[in-house]
PDB file of C-alpha atoms in Angstrom:
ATOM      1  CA  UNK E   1      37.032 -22.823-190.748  1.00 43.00           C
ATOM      2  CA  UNK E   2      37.882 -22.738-186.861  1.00 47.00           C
ATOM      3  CA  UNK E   3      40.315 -20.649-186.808  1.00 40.00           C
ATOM      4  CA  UNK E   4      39.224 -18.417-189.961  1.00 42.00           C
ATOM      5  CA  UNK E   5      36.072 -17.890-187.684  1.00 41.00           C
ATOM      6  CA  UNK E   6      38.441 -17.019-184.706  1.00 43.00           C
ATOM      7  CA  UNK E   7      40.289 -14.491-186.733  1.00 42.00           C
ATOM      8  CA  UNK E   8      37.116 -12.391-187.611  1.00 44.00           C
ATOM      9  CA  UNK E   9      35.966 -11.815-184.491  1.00 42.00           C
ATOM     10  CA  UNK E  10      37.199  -8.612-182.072  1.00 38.00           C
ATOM     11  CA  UNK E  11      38.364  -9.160-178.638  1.00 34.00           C
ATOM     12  CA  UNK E  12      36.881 -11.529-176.652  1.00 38.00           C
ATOM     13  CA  UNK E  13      33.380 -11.271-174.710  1.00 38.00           C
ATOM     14  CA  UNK E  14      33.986 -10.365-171.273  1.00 35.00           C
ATOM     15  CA  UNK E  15      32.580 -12.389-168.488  1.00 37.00           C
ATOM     16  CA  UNK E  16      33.151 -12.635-164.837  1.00 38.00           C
ATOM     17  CA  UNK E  17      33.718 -15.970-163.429  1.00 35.00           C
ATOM     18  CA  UNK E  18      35.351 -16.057-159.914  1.00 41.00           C
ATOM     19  CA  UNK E  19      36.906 -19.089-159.898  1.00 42.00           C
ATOM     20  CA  UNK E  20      39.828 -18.514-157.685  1.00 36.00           C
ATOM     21  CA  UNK E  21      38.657 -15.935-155.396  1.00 42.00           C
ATOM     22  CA  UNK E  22      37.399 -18.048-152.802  1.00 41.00           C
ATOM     23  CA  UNK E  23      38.642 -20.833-152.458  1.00 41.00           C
ATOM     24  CA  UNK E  24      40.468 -20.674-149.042  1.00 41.00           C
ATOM     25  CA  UNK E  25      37.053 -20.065-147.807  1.00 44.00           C
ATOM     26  CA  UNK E  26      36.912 -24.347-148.035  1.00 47.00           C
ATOM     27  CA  UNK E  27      39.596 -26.636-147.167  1.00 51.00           C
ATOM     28  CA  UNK E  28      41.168 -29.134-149.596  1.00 55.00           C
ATOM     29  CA  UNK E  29      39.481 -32.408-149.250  1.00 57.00           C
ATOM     30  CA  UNK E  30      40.783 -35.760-149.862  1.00 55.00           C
ATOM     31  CA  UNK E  31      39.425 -37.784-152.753  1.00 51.00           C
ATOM     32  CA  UNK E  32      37.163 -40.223-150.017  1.00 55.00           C
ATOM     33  CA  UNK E  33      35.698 -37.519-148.754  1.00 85.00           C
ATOM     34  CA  UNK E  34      34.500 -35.339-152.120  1.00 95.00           C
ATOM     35  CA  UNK E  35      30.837 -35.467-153.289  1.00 97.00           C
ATOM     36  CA  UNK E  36      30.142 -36.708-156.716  1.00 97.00           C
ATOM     37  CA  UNK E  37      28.836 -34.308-159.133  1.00 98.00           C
ATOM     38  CA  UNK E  38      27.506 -35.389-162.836  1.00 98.00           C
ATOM     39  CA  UNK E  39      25.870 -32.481-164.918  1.00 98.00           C
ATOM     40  CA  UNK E  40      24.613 -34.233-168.214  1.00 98.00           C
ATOM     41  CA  UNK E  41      23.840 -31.833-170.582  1.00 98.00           C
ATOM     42  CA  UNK E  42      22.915 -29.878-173.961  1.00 96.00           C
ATOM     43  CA  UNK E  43      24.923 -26.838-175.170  1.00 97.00           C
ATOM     44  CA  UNK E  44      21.970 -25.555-176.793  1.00 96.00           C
ATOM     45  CA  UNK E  45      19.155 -26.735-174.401  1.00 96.00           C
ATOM     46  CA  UNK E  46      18.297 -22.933-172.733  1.00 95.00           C
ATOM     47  CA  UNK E  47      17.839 -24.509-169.468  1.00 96.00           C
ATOM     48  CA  UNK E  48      21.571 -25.882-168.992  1.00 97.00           C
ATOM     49  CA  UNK E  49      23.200 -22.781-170.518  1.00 97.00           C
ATOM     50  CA  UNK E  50      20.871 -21.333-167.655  1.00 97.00           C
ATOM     51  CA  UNK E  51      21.750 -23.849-164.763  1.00 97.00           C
ATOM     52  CA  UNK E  52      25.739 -23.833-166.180  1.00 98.00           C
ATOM     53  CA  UNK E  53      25.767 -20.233-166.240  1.00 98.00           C
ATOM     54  CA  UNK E  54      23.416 -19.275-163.075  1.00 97.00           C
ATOM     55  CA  UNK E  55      23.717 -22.404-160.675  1.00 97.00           C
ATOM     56  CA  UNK E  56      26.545 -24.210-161.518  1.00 98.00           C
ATOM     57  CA  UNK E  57      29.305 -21.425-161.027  1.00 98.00           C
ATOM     58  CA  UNK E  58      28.778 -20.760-157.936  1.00 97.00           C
ATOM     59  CA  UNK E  59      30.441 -23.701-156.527  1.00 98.00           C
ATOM     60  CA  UNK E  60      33.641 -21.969-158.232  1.00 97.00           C
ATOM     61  CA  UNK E  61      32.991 -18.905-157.029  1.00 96.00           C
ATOM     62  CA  UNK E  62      32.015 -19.792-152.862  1.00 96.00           C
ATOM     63  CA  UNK E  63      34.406 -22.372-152.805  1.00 95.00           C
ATOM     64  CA  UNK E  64      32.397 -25.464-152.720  1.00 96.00           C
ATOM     65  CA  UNK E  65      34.060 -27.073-156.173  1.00 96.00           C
ATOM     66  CA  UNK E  66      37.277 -27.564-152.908  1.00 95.00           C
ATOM     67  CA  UNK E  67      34.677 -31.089-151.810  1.00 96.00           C
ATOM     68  CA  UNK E  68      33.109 -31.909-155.124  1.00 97.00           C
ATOM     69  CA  UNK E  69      34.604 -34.138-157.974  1.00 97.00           C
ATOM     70  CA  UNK E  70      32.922 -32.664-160.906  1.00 98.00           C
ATOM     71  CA  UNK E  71      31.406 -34.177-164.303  1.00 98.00           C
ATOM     72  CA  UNK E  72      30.550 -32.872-167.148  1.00 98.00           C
ATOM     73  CA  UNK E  73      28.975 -34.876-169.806  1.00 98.00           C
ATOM     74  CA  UNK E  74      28.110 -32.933-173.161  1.00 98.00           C
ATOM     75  CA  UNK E  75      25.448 -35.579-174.607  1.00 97.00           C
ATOM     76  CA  UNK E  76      22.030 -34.685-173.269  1.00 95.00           C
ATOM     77  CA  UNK E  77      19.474 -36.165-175.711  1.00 96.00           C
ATOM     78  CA  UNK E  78      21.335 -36.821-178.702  1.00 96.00           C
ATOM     79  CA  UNK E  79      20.539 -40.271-180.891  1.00 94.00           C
ATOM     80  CA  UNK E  80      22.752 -42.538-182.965  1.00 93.00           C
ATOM     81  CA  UNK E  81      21.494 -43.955-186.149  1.00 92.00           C
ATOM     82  CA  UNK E  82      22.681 -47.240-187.175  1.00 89.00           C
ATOM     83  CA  UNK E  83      25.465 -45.554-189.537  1.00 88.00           C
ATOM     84  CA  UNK E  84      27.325 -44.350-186.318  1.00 84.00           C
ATOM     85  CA  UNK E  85      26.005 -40.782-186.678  1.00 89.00           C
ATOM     86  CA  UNK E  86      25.233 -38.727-184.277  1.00 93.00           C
ATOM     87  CA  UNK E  87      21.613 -36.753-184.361  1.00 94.00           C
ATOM     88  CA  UNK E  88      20.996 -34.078-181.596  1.00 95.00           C
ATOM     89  CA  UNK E  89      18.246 -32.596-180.239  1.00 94.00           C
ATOM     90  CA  UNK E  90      18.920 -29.065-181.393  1.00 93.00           C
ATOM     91  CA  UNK E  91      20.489 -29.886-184.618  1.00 94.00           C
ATOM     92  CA  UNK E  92      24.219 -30.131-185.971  1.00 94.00           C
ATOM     93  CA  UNK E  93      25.587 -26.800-184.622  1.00 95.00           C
ATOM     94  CA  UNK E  94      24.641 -28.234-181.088  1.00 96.00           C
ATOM     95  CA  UNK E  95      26.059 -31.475-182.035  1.00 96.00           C
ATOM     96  CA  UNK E  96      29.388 -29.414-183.286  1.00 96.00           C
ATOM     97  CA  UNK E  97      29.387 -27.804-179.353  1.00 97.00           C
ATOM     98  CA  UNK E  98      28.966 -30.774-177.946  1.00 97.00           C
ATOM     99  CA  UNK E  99      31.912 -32.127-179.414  1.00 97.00           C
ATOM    100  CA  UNK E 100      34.176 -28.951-178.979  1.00 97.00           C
ATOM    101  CA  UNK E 101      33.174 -28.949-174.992  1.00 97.00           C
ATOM    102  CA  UNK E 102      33.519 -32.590-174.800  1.00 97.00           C
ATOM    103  CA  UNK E 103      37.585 -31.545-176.275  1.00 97.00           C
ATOM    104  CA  UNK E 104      37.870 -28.839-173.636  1.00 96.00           C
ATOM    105  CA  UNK E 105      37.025 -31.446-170.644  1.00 97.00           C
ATOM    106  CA  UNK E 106      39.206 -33.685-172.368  1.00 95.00           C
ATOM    107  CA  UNK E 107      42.575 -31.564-172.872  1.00 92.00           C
ATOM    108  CA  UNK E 108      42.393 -28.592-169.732  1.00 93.00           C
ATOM    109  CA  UNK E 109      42.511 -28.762-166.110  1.00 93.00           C
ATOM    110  CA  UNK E 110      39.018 -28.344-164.254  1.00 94.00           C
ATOM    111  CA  UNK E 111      38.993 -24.885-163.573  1.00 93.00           C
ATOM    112  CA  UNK E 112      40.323 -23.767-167.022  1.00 93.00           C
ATOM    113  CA  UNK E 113      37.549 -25.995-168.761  1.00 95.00           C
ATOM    114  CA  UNK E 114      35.038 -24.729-166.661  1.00 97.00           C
ATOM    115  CA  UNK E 115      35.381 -20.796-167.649  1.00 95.00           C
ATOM    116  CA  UNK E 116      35.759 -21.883-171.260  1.00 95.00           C
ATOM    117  CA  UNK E 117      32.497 -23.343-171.235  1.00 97.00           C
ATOM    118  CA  UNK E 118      30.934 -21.197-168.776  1.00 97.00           C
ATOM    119  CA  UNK E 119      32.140 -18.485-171.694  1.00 96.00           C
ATOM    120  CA  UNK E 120      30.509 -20.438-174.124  1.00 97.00           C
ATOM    121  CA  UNK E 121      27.272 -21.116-172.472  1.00 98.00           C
ATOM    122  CA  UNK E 122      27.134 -17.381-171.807  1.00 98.00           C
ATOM    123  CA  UNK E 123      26.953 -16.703-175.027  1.00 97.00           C
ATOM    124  CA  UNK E 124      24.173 -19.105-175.845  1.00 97.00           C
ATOM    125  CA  UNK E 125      22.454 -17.806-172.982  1.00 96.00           C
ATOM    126  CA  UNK E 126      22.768 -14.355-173.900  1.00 96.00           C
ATOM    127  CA  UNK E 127      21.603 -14.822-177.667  1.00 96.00           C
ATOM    128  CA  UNK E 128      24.984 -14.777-179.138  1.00 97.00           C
ATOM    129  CA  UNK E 129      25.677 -18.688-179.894  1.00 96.00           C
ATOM    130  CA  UNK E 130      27.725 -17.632-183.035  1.00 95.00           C
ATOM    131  CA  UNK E 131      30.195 -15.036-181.263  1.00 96.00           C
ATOM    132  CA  UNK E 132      31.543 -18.370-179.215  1.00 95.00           C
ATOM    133  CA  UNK E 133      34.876 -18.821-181.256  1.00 93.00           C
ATOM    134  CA  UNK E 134      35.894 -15.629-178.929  1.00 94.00           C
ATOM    135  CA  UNK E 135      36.078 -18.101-176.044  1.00 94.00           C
ATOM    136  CA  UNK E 136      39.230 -19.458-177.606  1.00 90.00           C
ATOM    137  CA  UNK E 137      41.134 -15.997-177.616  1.00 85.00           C
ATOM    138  CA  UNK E 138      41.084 -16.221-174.236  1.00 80.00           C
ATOM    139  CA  UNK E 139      43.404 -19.673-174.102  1.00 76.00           C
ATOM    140  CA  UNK E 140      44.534 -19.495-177.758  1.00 74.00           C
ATOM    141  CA  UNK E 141      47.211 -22.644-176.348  1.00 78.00           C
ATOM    142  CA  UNK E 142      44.508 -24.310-175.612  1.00 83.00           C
ATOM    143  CA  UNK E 143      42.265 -23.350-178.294  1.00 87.00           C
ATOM    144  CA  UNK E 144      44.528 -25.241-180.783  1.00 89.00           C
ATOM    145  CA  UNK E 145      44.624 -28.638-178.953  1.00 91.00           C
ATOM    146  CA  UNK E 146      40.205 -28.165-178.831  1.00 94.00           C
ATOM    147  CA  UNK E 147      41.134 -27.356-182.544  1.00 92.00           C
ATOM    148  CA  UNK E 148      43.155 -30.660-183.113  1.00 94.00           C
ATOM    149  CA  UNK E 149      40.742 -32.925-181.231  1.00 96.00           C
ATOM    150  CA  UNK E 150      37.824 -31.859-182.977  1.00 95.00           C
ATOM    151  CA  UNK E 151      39.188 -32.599-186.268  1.00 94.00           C
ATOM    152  CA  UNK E 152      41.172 -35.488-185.632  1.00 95.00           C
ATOM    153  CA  UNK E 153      38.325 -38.065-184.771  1.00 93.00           C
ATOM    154  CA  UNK E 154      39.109 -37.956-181.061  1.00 97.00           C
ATOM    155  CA  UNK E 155      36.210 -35.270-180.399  1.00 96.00           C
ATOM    156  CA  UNK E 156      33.821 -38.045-182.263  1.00 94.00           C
ATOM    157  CA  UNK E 157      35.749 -40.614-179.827  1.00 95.00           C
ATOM    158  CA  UNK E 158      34.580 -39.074-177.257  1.00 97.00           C
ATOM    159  CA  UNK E 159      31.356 -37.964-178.146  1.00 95.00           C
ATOM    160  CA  UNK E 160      30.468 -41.773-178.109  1.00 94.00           C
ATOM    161  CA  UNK E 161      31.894 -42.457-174.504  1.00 96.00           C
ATOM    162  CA  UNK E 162      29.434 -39.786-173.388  1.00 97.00           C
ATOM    163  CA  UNK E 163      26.904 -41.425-175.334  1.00 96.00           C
ATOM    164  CA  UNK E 164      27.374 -44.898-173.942  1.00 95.00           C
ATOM    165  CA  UNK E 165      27.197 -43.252-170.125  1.00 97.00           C
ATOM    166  CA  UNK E 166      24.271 -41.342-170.867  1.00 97.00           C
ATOM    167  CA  UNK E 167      22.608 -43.921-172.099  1.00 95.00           C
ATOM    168  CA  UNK E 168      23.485 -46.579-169.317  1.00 96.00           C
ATOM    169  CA  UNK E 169      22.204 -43.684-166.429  1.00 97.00           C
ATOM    170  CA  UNK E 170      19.862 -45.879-163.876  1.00 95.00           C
ATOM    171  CA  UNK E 171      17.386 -44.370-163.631  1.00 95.00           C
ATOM    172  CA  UNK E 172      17.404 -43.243-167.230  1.00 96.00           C
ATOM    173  CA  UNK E 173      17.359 -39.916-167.922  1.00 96.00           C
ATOM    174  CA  UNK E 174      14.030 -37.993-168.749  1.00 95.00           C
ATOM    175  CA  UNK E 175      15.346 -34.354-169.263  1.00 96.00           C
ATOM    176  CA  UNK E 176      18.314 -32.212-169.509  1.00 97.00           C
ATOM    177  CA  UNK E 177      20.248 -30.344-167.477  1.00 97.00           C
ATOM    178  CA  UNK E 178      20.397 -34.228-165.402  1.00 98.00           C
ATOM    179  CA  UNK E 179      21.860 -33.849-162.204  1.00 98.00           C
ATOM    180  CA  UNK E 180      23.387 -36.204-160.300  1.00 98.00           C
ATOM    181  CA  UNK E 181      25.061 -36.019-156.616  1.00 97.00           C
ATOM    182  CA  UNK E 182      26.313 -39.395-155.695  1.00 97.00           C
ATOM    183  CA  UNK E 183      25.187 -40.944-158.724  1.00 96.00           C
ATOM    184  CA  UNK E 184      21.071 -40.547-157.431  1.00 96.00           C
ATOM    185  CA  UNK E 185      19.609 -37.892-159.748  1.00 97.00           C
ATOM    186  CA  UNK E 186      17.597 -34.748-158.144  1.00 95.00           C
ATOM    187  CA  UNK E 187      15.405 -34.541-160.810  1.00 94.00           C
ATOM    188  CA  UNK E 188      13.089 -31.775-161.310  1.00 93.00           C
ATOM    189  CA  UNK E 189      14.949 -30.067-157.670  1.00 92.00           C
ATOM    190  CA  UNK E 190      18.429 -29.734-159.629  1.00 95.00           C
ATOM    191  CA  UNK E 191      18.602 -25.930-158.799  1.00 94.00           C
ATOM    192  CA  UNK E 192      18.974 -27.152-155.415  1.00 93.00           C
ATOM    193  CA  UNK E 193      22.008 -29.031-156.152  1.00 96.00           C
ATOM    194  CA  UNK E 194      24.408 -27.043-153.489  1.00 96.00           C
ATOM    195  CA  UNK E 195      21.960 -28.448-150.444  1.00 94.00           C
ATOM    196  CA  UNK E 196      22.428 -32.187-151.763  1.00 95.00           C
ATOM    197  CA  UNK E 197      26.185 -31.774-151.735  1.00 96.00           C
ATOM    198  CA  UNK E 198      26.421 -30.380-148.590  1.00 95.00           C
ATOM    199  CA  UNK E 199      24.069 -32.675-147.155  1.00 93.00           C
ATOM    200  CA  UNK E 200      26.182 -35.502-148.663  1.00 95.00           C
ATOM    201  CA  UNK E 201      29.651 -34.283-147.550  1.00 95.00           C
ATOM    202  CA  UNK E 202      31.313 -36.301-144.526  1.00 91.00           C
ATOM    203  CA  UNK E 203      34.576 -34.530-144.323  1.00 91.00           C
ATOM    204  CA  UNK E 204      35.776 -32.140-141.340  1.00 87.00           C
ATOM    205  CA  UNK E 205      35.351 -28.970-141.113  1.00 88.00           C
ATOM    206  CA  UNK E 206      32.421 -28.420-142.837  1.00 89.00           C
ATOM    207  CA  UNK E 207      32.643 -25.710-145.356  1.00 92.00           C
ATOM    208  CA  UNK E 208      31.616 -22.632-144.904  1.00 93.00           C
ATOM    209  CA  UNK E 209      29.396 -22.161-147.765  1.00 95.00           C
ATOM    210  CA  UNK E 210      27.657 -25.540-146.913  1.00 94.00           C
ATOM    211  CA  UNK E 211      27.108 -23.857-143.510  1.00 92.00           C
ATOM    212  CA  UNK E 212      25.330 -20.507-145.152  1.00 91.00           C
ATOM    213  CA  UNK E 213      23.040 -22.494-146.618  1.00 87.00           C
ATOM    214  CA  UNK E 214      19.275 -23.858-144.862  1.00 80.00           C
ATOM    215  CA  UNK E 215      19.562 -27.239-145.115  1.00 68.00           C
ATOM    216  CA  UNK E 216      16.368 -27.483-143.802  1.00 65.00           C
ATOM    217  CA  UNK E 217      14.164 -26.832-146.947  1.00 54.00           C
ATOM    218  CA  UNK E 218      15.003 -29.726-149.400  1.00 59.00           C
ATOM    219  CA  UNK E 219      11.301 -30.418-150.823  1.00 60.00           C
ATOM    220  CA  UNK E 220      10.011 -33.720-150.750  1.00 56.00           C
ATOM    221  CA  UNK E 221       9.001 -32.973-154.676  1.00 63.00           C
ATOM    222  CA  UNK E 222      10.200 -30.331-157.022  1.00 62.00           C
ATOM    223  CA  UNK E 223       8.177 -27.930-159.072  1.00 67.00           C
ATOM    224  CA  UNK E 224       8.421 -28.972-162.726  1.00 68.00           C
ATOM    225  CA  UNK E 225      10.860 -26.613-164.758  1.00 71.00           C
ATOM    226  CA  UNK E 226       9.841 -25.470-168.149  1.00 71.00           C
ATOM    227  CA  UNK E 227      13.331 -24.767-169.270  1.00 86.00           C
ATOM    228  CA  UNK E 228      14.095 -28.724-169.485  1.00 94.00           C
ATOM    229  CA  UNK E 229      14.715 -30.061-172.894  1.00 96.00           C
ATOM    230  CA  UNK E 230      12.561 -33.647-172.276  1.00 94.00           C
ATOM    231  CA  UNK E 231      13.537 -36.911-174.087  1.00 90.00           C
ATOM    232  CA  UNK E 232      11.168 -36.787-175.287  1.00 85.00           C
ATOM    233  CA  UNK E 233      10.653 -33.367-177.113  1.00 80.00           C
ATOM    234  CA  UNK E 234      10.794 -33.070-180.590  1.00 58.00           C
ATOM    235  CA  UNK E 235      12.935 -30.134-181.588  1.00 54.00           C
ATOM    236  CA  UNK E 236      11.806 -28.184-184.755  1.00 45.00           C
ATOM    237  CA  UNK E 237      15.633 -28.443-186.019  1.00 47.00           C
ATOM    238  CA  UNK E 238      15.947 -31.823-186.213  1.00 46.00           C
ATOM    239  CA  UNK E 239      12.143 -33.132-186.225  1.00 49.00           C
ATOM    240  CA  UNK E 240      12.973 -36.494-184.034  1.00 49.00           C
ATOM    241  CA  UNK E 241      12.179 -37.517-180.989  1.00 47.00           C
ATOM    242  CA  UNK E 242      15.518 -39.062-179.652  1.00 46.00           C
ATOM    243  CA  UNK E 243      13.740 -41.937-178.413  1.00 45.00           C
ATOM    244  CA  UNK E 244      12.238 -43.010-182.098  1.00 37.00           C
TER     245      UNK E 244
END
């Protein structure tokens, strides 16, 4: 059915991701010296298509990714019954995304994994959740080890090891997109994100992008965000709570 669904669909949506472009604009940095950065997330919650897709590509693009070790962990607020299944939030198809991302973090490099998600979460941003198979045209390669891992019991694997993480976070998460610099969440000011890195980073120089930026206005407390999917939400396609 994966690729049958690939094979129906014209040439792939077009998106523009700069993930190459400027990165002389920041330095290499050794592994000490790079900021932590843990997104954990929903496919289909709208606000971390929105953050993925709005906020979290510009690190790519300005160069910033150059000081940050990057996380991605496709869980958000899924549950698991005691029969080892898997409920999320949003239903089975996000549970079936969450799986397929999970195999793209698991089987290509960072940057390639990044702009096959960022495709994907496009699409769910944009209305178009069922048009994602495209993403795969662009790295069809690739596309067949996502393919094998989802079908082989090591996207299930791994769906699990983002469960356990999730689900050991201290504090514990209370919403998704959950991000994390240094391991200390951010909370409600995750837009922010670029501010906290830069504000954590210790190398030499400092980067230019971290130097654009006014460092000056982190709030003491963020604005609540409506587009959070809370634990604590029930979702009409699943009727749970995910802490029941």
């Amino acid at each position: 059915m994966f690729l049958a669904m690939a094979s129906k669909l014209s040439a792939p949506i077009l998106f523009s991701l700069i993930i190459f472009s400027f990165s002389s604009q920041c330095p290499p940095a050794s592994a000490y010296q790079k900021v932590s950065l843990a997104l954990y997330y929903d496919t289909l919650c709208p606000g971390c298509s929105e953050f993925i897709v709005h906020n979290l590509s510009k690190i790519f693009q300005n160069g910033l990714i150059q000081i940050v070790d990057l996380r991605l962990i496709p869980y958000g607020n899924a549950i698991i019954l005691k029969n080892g299944t898997v409920v999320c939030q949003h239903g089975s198809k996000q549970c079936g995304l969450n799986t397929v991302e999970a195999c793209a973090i698991n089987s290509m490099p960072r940057n390639e994994y990044f702009e096959f998600i960022y495709c994907v979460e496009n699409l769910i941003f944009r209305r178009k959740t069922s048009e994602w198979v495209s993403c795969l045209e662009k790295t069809p390669k690739q596309g067949d080890f996502i393919y094998d891992c989802y079908v082989n019991g090591l996207g299930q694997n791994l769906k699990l090891q983002y469960a356990t993480e999730t689900d050991a976070l201290w504090p514990p998460r209370d919403y998704v997109p959950w991000v994390t610099v240094n391991e200390v969440p951010l909370r409600m000011d995750f837009e922010n994100f670029m501010k906290y890195i830069c504000k954590a980073y210790k190398g030499s120089p400092v980067p230019k992008a971290c130097q654009e930026l006014p460092m000056d206005i982190i709030p003491t407390k963020a604005k609540p965000n409506t587009k959070v999917c809370g634990i604590d939400d029930a979702s009409p396609a699943t009727n749970i709570r995910p802490r029941v």
